[in-house]
Amino acid sequence: MLLLVDTGSHVKTLHIFGATGSIGSSTLAVVTKNKNLFSLETVTANSNAEKLAQIAIEYKAKHAVIADEKQFDVLKKALSGTNITYAAGRAAIKEAASRPADMMMAAITGIAGLPSVYEYLKQGKRLLLANKESMVTAGDLMKRRARESGAEIIPVDSEHNGVFQCFEEQNRDKVSRIILTASGGPFYETPANELQNVTVEQALKHPNWSMGAKISVDSATMMNKALEVIEAAYLFDLPPAQVDVLVHRQSIIHALVEYNDGSLLAHMGMPDMQTAIAHAMAYPARLNEGGKRIDITALAKLTLVPPDTLRFPSVKLAYHALGQGSEACIALNAANEAAVGAFLQKTLSFQAITRTVEKTLEKADNHAICSPDEVLDYHHHYEKKAQEIWKSF
Ligand code: NAD
Ligand code: MG
């Protein structure tokens, strides 16, 4: 068998797009634990130029890019006297994705990750996909580009990485369904009449996972699972009816794959993204160190139950969007990004997020979408629609 990561004789070069975030930090932690196997090529961030420069210097990256052009001087100053090259602006982020590297960790949040992901796929190398929004909004385009270039897309989202590990491609026609688990987030037991008063601070406190702000809110509304259902349908080429969701409050089982012969393969791990990241970076080999290990004897009880779609209707919206087509998936994502942004700025209530997505989806059309630029155009169109909708609440 081909060993991708062998004895360190061939160090793999790595881009980390979104290096200052939660997935970025977990990826750096995996690099630290496996020092001789990976070397950093490019690191990027949105606006924290000092943190980006610190990372670039500590990990000896070759190139650093900050999206916010106003931070260019800060980055320049912080990197002066080093050999690290630097740039600023959105175009520079996309451009950096064409610099050669064996792997790219796609860990930018939201649709902002799409241009660099799509650009990198041209190289025909390995995309480590954390940025689910790109697959949700441009799944067909990304898969086509990967097929053309020979690129691999290895899922990093823990549920999808779990499915990937249990999915026997040679028995694809014997897979009856895949199951993504959902923690249910911080409000799963909160009575419906109290959801209206949920604060940003409460929404950001996820019971099991430590993550960036946007995905934490997505987990609280369960829109994260809606995005993941769409992501899974594209990634594994399955009809929506074969992608199920079960609520599993303990976040130990991340995914299951059920076969026609009655076998149900489960992927288990601690709620620690380093496990999925380490797997994706080394596949088909395994690293010596990744995430925390489970103390299997300490697991008193694992529960799996269907989601409460009355209080959390988000997951239902994903099936609706998938049934309609890619424009509806873009509309769902755009309305959610806009509404979560407004909630984080405290100008929209928690419950209005899902309502906005639902109403925006009702307005979605079904045009053929042929390029990532068109995806971005539709995204902006539905963001505006979402804003009009919540103003009418
Ligand atoms: P985060 O907010 O902690 O980090 C986001 C990173 O992207 C930061 O480096 C930030 O500077 C950069 N960024 C944000 N907006 C940008 C923009 N407009 N242009 C350029 N760079 C920008 O987020 P995260 O929790 O690390 O999540 C990153 C992605 O991974 C998301 O798509 C999320 O859904 C996915 N994901 C995260 C987790 C997790 O445990 N955190 C798990 C599964 C999937
Ligand atoms: Mg996930």
Coordinates of C-alpha atoms and ligand atoms in Angstrom, one line a residue:
M1 CA 0.0 0.0 0.0
L2 CA 1.2 3.5 -0.8
L3 CA 2.2 5.3 2.4
L4 CA 1.4 8.9 2.0
V5 CA 3.2 9.9 5.2
D6 CA 6.1 7.5 5.7
T7 CA 9.3 8.0 7.6
G8 CA 9.6 11.7 7.0
S9 CA 11.8 11.3 4.0
H10 CA 9.3 13.2 2.0
V11 CA 7.9 16.2 4.0
K12 CA 4.5 17.3 2.8
T13 CA 3.9 21.0 2.2
L14 CA 0.8 22.5 3.6
H15 CA -1.3 25.7 3.1
I16 CA -3.5 26.7 6.0
F17 CA -6.2 29.1 4.9
G18 CA -7.9 30.5 8.0
A19 CA -4.8 29.8 10.2
T20 CA -5.8 32.1 13.1
G21 CA -9.1 30.3 13.7
S22 CA -10.2 27.3 15.6
I23 CA -9.6 24.7 12.9
G24 CA -6.4 26.7 12.0
S25 CA -5.1 26.3 15.6
S26 CA -6.0 22.6 15.7
T27 CA -4.2 22.0 12.4
L28 CA -1.1 23.8 13.8
A29 CA -1.3 21.6 16.9
V30 CA -1.3 18.5 14.7
V31 CA 1.7 19.9 12.8
T32 CA 3.5 20.5 16.1
K33 CA 2.9 17.0 17.2
N34 CA 4.2 15.6 13.9
K35 CA 7.0 18.0 13.2
N36 CA 9.1 16.2 10.7
L37 CA 6.2 15.3 8.4
F38 CA 4.8 18.7 7.4
S39 CA 6.1 22.1 6.4
L40 CA 4.1 25.2 6.1
E41 CA 3.8 27.0 2.8
T42 CA 1.1 29.7 3.1
V43 CA -0.9 30.9 6.1
T44 CA -3.8 33.3 5.8
A45 CA -6.2 35.2 8.0
N46 CA -9.0 37.8 7.8
S47 CA -7.8 40.7 10.0
N48 CA -5.5 39.6 12.9
A49 CA -2.2 40.5 11.2
E50 CA -0.2 40.2 14.4
K51 CA -1.4 36.7 15.2
L52 CA -0.9 35.7 11.5
A53 CA 2.7 36.9 11.6
Q54 CA 3.4 35.1 14.8
I55 CA 2.2 31.9 13.3
A56 CA 4.2 32.4 10.1
I57 CA 7.3 33.1 12.1
E58 CA 6.9 30.2 14.6
Y59 CA 6.1 27.7 11.9
K60 CA 8.5 29.0 9.3
A61 CA 5.9 29.5 6.7
K62 CA 7.0 30.9 3.4
H63 CA 4.1 33.3 2.7
A64 CA 1.4 35.1 4.7
V65 CA -1.7 36.8 3.4
I66 CA -4.2 39.0 5.3
A67 CA -7.6 39.5 3.7
D68 CA -8.2 43.0 5.2
E69 CA -6.1 45.4 3.2
K70 CA -6.0 47.9 6.1
Q71 CA -3.8 45.4 8.0
F72 CA -1.1 45.3 5.3
D73 CA 1.2 47.7 7.2
V74 CA 0.8 45.8 10.4
L75 CA 1.7 42.5 8.7
K76 CA 4.6 44.1 6.8
K77 CA 6.1 45.5 10.1
A78 CA 5.6 42.2 12.0
L79 CA 7.4 40.3 9.3
S80 CA 10.2 42.7 8.6
G81 CA 13.6 41.1 8.9
T82 CA 12.3 37.7 8.0
N83 CA 12.3 35.9 4.6
I84 CA 8.5 35.4 4.7
T85 CA 6.8 37.1 1.8
Y86 CA 3.4 38.7 2.4
A87 CA 0.4 40.3 0.7
A88 CA -3.1 41.7 1.5
G89 CA -6.5 41.6 0.0
R90 CA -9.1 39.1 -1.1
A91 CA -7.5 38.7 -4.5
A92 CA -4.2 37.9 -2.9
I93 CA -5.8 35.2 -0.8
K94 CA -7.2 33.6 -4.0
E95 CA -3.8 34.0 -5.7
A96 CA -2.0 32.3 -2.9
A97 CA -4.1 29.2 -3.4
S98 CA -2.3 28.7 -6.7
R99 CA 1.1 28.5 -5.0
P100 CA 2.1 24.8 -5.1
A101 CA 1.5 22.7 -2.0
D102 CA 0.8 19.1 -1.4
M103 CA -2.3 19.9 0.8
M104 CA -4.5 22.8 1.7
M105 CA -6.4 23.1 4.9
A106 CA -9.6 25.0 3.9
A107 CA -10.5 26.6 7.2
I108 CA -11.9 30.0 6.3
T109 CA -15.4 30.6 7.6
G110 CA -18.3 30.9 5.2
I111 CA -18.6 31.5 1.5
A112 CA -15.5 33.7 1.7
G113 CA -13.6 30.3 1.6
L114 CA -14.9 29.4 -1.9
P115 CA -12.6 31.3 -4.2
S116 CA -9.4 29.9 -2.7
V117 CA -10.8 26.4 -2.4
Y118 CA -11.8 26.4 -6.0
E119 CA -8.5 27.8 -7.1
Y120 CA -6.5 25.2 -5.2
L121 CA -8.5 22.3 -6.7
K122 CA -6.8 23.1 -10.0
Q123 CA -3.5 21.8 -8.6
G124 CA -4.8 18.2 -8.5
K125 CA -3.5 17.8 -4.9
R126 CA -5.2 17.2 -1.6
L127 CA -7.9 19.5 -0.3
L128 CA -8.6 19.1 3.5
L129 CA -12.1 20.4 3.6
A130 CA -13.3 22.1 6.8
N131 CA -15.1 25.0 5.0
K132 CA -18.5 23.3 4.5
E133 CA -20.1 26.4 3.0
S134 CA -18.1 26.0 -0.2
M135 CA -19.4 22.4 -0.7
V136 CA -22.9 23.5 0.2
T137 CA -23.0 26.3 -2.4
A138 CA -20.7 24.9 -5.1
G139 CA -20.7 21.1 -4.6
D140 CA -21.1 20.2 -8.3
L141 CA -18.5 22.7 -9.5
M142 CA -16.0 21.6 -6.9
K143 CA -16.4 17.9 -7.7
R144 CA -16.2 18.5 -11.4
R145 CA -12.9 20.5 -11.0
A146 CA -11.5 17.8 -8.7
R147 CA -12.4 15.1 -11.2
E148 CA -10.7 17.1 -14.0
S149 CA -7.5 17.8 -12.1
G150 CA -7.3 14.6 -10.1
A151 CA -7.6 16.4 -6.8
E152 CA -8.7 14.6 -3.6
I153 CA -11.2 16.1 -1.3
I154 CA -10.8 14.7 2.2
P155 CA -13.5 15.8 4.6
V156 CA -12.4 17.4 7.9
D157 CA -15.9 18.1 9.3
S158 CA -15.9 15.4 12.0
E159 CA -19.2 13.7 10.8
H160 CA -18.0 13.6 7.2
N161 CA -14.6 12.5 8.2
G162 CA -16.3 9.7 10.2
V163 CA -18.4 8.7 7.2
F164 CA -15.4 8.7 5.0
Q165 CA -13.6 6.3 7.4
C166 CA -16.6 3.9 7.4
F167 CA -17.6 4.2 3.8
E168 CA -16.6 1.2 1.6
E169 CA -16.4 2.8 -1.9
Q170 CA -16.3 -0.7 -3.5
N171 CA -19.7 -1.5 -1.8
R172 CA -21.3 1.9 -2.5
D173 CA -24.4 0.1 -4.0
K174 CA -24.8 -1.8 -0.7
V175 CA -24.8 1.4 1.5
S176 CA -28.4 1.8 2.7
R177 CA -27.8 5.1 4.5
I178 CA -25.4 7.3 6.3
I179 CA -26.2 8.9 9.7
L180 CA -24.7 12.2 10.8
T181 CA -24.9 12.8 14.5
A182 CA -25.8 16.2 16.0
S183 CA -25.0 17.3 19.6
G184 CA -28.2 19.4 19.6
G185 CA -26.2 22.4 20.8
P186 CA -26.6 24.4 24.0
F187 CA -30.4 24.9 23.8
Y188 CA -31.6 21.4 22.9
E189 CA -33.4 21.1 26.2
T190 CA -34.4 24.8 26.5
P191 CA -38.2 25.2 26.4
A192 CA -39.5 26.7 23.2
N193 CA -40.8 29.9 24.9
E194 CA -37.3 30.7 26.2
L195 CA -35.5 30.4 22.9
Q196 CA -36.7 34.0 22.0
N197 CA -34.5 35.4 24.8
V198 CA -31.3 33.5 24.0
T199 CA -28.2 35.8 24.0
V200 CA -25.1 35.8 21.9
E201 CA -23.0 34.8 24.9
Q202 CA -25.2 31.8 25.6
A203 CA -25.3 30.7 21.9
L204 CA -21.5 30.8 21.8
K205 CA -21.1 28.3 24.7
H206 CA -21.3 25.0 23.0
P207 CA -21.6 22.1 25.5
N208 CA -19.0 19.8 23.8
W209 CA -17.0 21.5 21.1
S210 CA -14.9 24.7 21.1
M211 CA -15.3 26.4 17.7
G212 CA -15.4 29.8 15.9
A213 CA -18.4 32.1 16.4
K214 CA -20.3 31.4 13.2
I215 CA -20.3 27.6 13.5
S216 CA -21.1 27.8 17.2
V217 CA -24.3 29.8 16.4
D218 CA -25.0 27.3 13.6
S219 CA -24.8 24.5 16.1
A220 CA -27.2 26.3 18.4
T221 CA -29.8 26.7 15.7
M222 CA -28.9 23.2 14.3
M223 CA -28.4 25.0 10.9
N224 CA -24.9 23.4 11.2
K225 CA -26.6 20.0 10.7
A226 CA -28.6 21.4 7.8
L227 CA -25.4 22.5 6.1
E228 CA -23.8 19.2 6.9
V229 CA -26.7 17.2 5.3
I230 CA -26.1 19.1 2.1
E231 CA -22.4 18.8 2.4
A232 CA -22.7 15.0 2.8
A233 CA -25.1 14.5 -0.1
Y234 CA -22.5 16.2 -2.4
L235 CA -19.4 14.7 -0.9
F236 CA -20.7 11.1 -0.9
D237 CA -22.9 11.4 -4.0
L238 CA -26.0 10.2 -2.1
P239 CA -29.6 11.1 -2.6
P240 CA -31.0 13.2 0.4
A241 CA -33.1 10.2 1.5
Q242 CA -29.9 8.3 2.3
V243 CA -28.5 11.0 4.6
D244 CA -30.0 10.8 8.1
V245 CA -29.5 12.8 11.2
L246 CA -29.7 11.6 14.8
V247 CA -29.2 13.7 18.0
H248 CA -26.4 12.3 20.1
R249 CA -25.8 14.6 23.0
Q250 CA -22.5 13.1 24.0
S251 CA -20.7 13.8 20.7
I252 CA -18.7 10.6 20.8
I253 CA -20.2 8.8 17.8
H254 CA -19.7 11.2 14.9
A255 CA -21.2 9.2 12.1
L256 CA -22.5 5.8 11.1
V257 CA -22.7 4.0 7.8
E258 CA -25.4 1.3 7.4
Y259 CA -25.1 -1.5 4.9
N260 CA -27.8 -3.7 3.4
D261 CA -26.4 -6.8 5.2
G262 CA -27.3 -5.2 8.5
S263 CA -23.8 -4.0 9.4
L264 CA -23.8 -0.5 11.0
L265 CA -20.2 0.9 11.2
A266 CA -19.7 3.8 13.6
H267 CA -16.9 6.3 13.8
M268 CA -16.1 7.3 17.4
G269 CA -13.8 9.8 18.8
M270 CA -13.6 12.5 21.5
P271 CA -15.0 15.9 20.4
D272 CA -11.6 17.0 19.3
M273 CA -11.1 18.2 15.7
Q274 CA -7.4 17.2 15.8
T275 CA -8.6 13.6 15.3
A276 CA -10.3 14.3 12.0
I277 CA -7.5 16.7 10.9
A278 CA -4.8 14.2 11.6
H279 CA -6.7 11.5 9.7
A280 CA -7.2 13.7 6.7
M281 CA -3.6 14.9 6.6
A282 CA -2.2 11.3 6.8
Y283 CA -4.7 9.3 4.9
P284 CA -4.3 6.4 4.0
A285 CA -1.6 6.2 6.6
R286 CA -2.1 7.2 10.2
L287 CA -0.1 9.6 12.4
N288 CA 1.4 8.7 15.8
E289 CA -0.4 11.7 17.4
G290 CA -3.7 13.4 16.7
G291 CA -6.7 14.1 19.0
K292 CA -7.4 13.0 22.5
R293 CA -8.2 9.3 23.0
I294 CA -11.5 8.0 24.3
D295 CA -11.6 6.2 27.7
I296 CA -14.1 3.7 26.4
T297 CA -14.9 2.2 29.8
A298 CA -15.9 5.7 31.1
L299 CA -18.7 6.0 28.5
A300 CA -21.7 5.2 30.7
K301 CA -24.5 5.8 28.2
L302 CA -24.6 6.8 24.5
T303 CA -28.0 8.0 23.3
L304 CA -29.2 8.4 19.7
V305 CA -32.6 9.9 19.0
P306 CA -34.3 11.6 16.0
P307 CA -34.1 15.4 16.0
D308 CA -36.9 17.6 17.3
T309 CA -37.7 19.3 14.0
L310 CA -40.6 21.3 15.6
R311 CA -38.4 23.4 17.8
F312 CA -35.4 23.1 15.4
P313 CA -36.7 23.0 11.9
S314 CA -33.3 23.7 10.2
V315 CA -32.6 20.2 9.2
K316 CA -35.9 19.9 7.3
L317 CA -34.9 23.0 5.3
A318 CA -31.8 21.2 4.1
Y319 CA -33.8 18.4 2.5
H320 CA -36.1 21.0 0.9
A321 CA -33.1 22.9 -0.5
L322 CA -31.4 19.7 -1.8
G323 CA -34.7 18.6 -3.5
Q324 CA -34.9 22.0 -5.2
G325 CA -31.3 22.3 -6.5
S326 CA -28.1 24.3 -6.0
E327 CA -29.6 27.7 -6.1
A328 CA -31.8 26.8 -3.1
C329 CA -28.7 25.5 -1.3
I330 CA -27.0 28.9 -2.0
A331 CA -30.1 30.7 -0.8
L332 CA -30.1 28.7 2.5
N333 CA -26.5 29.4 3.1
A334 CA -26.6 33.1 2.2
A335 CA -29.7 33.8 4.4
N336 CA -28.0 31.9 7.3
E337 CA -24.7 33.8 6.9
A338 CA -26.5 37.1 6.8
A339 CA -28.8 36.3 9.7
V340 CA -26.0 34.8 11.9
G341 CA -23.9 38.0 11.2
A342 CA -26.8 40.1 12.4
F343 CA -27.4 38.0 15.5
L344 CA -23.7 38.2 16.4
Q345 CA -24.0 42.0 16.1
K346 CA -27.1 41.8 18.3
T347 CA -29.5 43.3 15.7
L348 CA -31.5 40.1 15.1
S349 CA -33.0 37.6 17.6
F350 CA -31.9 34.0 17.8
Q351 CA -35.2 32.6 16.6
A352 CA -35.3 35.0 13.7
I353 CA -32.3 33.2 12.2
T354 CA -34.1 30.1 11.2
R355 CA -37.3 32.0 10.3
T356 CA -35.2 34.2 7.9
V357 CA -33.7 31.1 6.3
E358 CA -37.1 29.5 5.9
K359 CA -38.6 32.5 4.2
T360 CA -35.6 33.2 2.0
L361 CA -35.7 29.6 0.8
E362 CA -39.4 30.1 -0.3
K363 CA -38.1 32.7 -2.7
A364 CA -35.3 30.6 -4.2
D365 CA -35.4 29.9 -7.9
N366 CA -33.6 27.1 -9.8
H367 CA -31.2 28.5 -12.4
A368 CA -28.2 26.5 -13.7
I369 CA -25.1 27.8 -12.0
C370 CA -21.9 27.4 -14.0
S371 CA -19.1 29.2 -12.1
P372 CA -18.0 30.2 -8.6
D373 CA -18.5 33.9 -9.6
E374 CA -22.1 33.1 -10.3
V375 CA -22.3 31.3 -7.0
L376 CA -21.1 34.5 -5.3
D377 CA -23.6 36.7 -7.3
Y378 CA -26.5 34.5 -6.2
H379 CA -25.1 34.5 -2.7
H380 CA -25.2 38.4 -2.6
H381 CA -28.7 38.3 -4.1
Y382 CA -30.1 36.1 -1.4
E383 CA -28.2 37.9 1.4
K384 CA -30.1 41.0 0.3
K385 CA -33.4 39.1 0.1
A386 CA -32.8 37.8 3.7
Q387 CA -32.2 41.3 5.0
E388 CA -35.5 42.5 3.4
I389 CA -37.3 39.5 4.9
W390 CA -36.1 40.0 8.5
K391 CA -36.9 43.8 8.3
S392 CA -40.5 42.7 7.7
F393 CA -40.7 40.6 11.0
Ligands
NAD1 P1 -13.0 30.6 13.1 O1 -13.9 31.8 13.0 O2 -12.4 30.2 14.4 O3 -11.8 30.9 12.0 C1 -12.0 31.3 10.7 C2 -10.7 31.6 10.0 O4 -11.0 32.2 8.7 C3 -9.9 32.7 10.7 O5 -8.5 32.4 10.5 C4 -10.3 34.0 10.0 O6 -9.3 35.0 10.1 C5 -10.5 33.5 8.6 N1 -11.5 34.3 7.9 C6 -12.8 34.6 8.4 N2 -13.4 35.4 7.5 C7 -12.6 35.5 6.4 C8 -12.7 36.2 5.2 N3 -13.8 36.9 4.8 N4 -11.6 36.2 4.3 C9 -10.5 35.5 4.7 N5 -10.4 34.8 5.8 C10 -11.4 34.9 6.7 O7 -13.8 29.4 12.4 P2 -13.6 27.9 12.6 O8 -14.4 27.4 13.7 O9 -12.2 27.5 12.6 O10 -14.3 27.3 11.3 C11 -13.7 27.4 10.0 C12 -14.5 26.5 9.0 O11 -14.4 25.2 9.4 C13 -16.0 26.9 8.9 O12 -16.4 26.7 7.6 C14 -16.6 25.8 9.8 O13 -18.0 25.5 9.5 C15 -15.7 24.6 9.6 N6 -15.7 23.7 10.7 C16 -15.2 24.1 11.9 C17 -15.2 23.2 13.0 C18 -14.7 23.5 14.3 O14 -14.6 22.7 15.2 N7 -14.3 24.8 14.5 C19 -15.7 21.8 12.7 C20 -16.1 21.5 11.5 C21 -16.1 22.4 10.4
MG2 MG -19.5 18.9 11.9

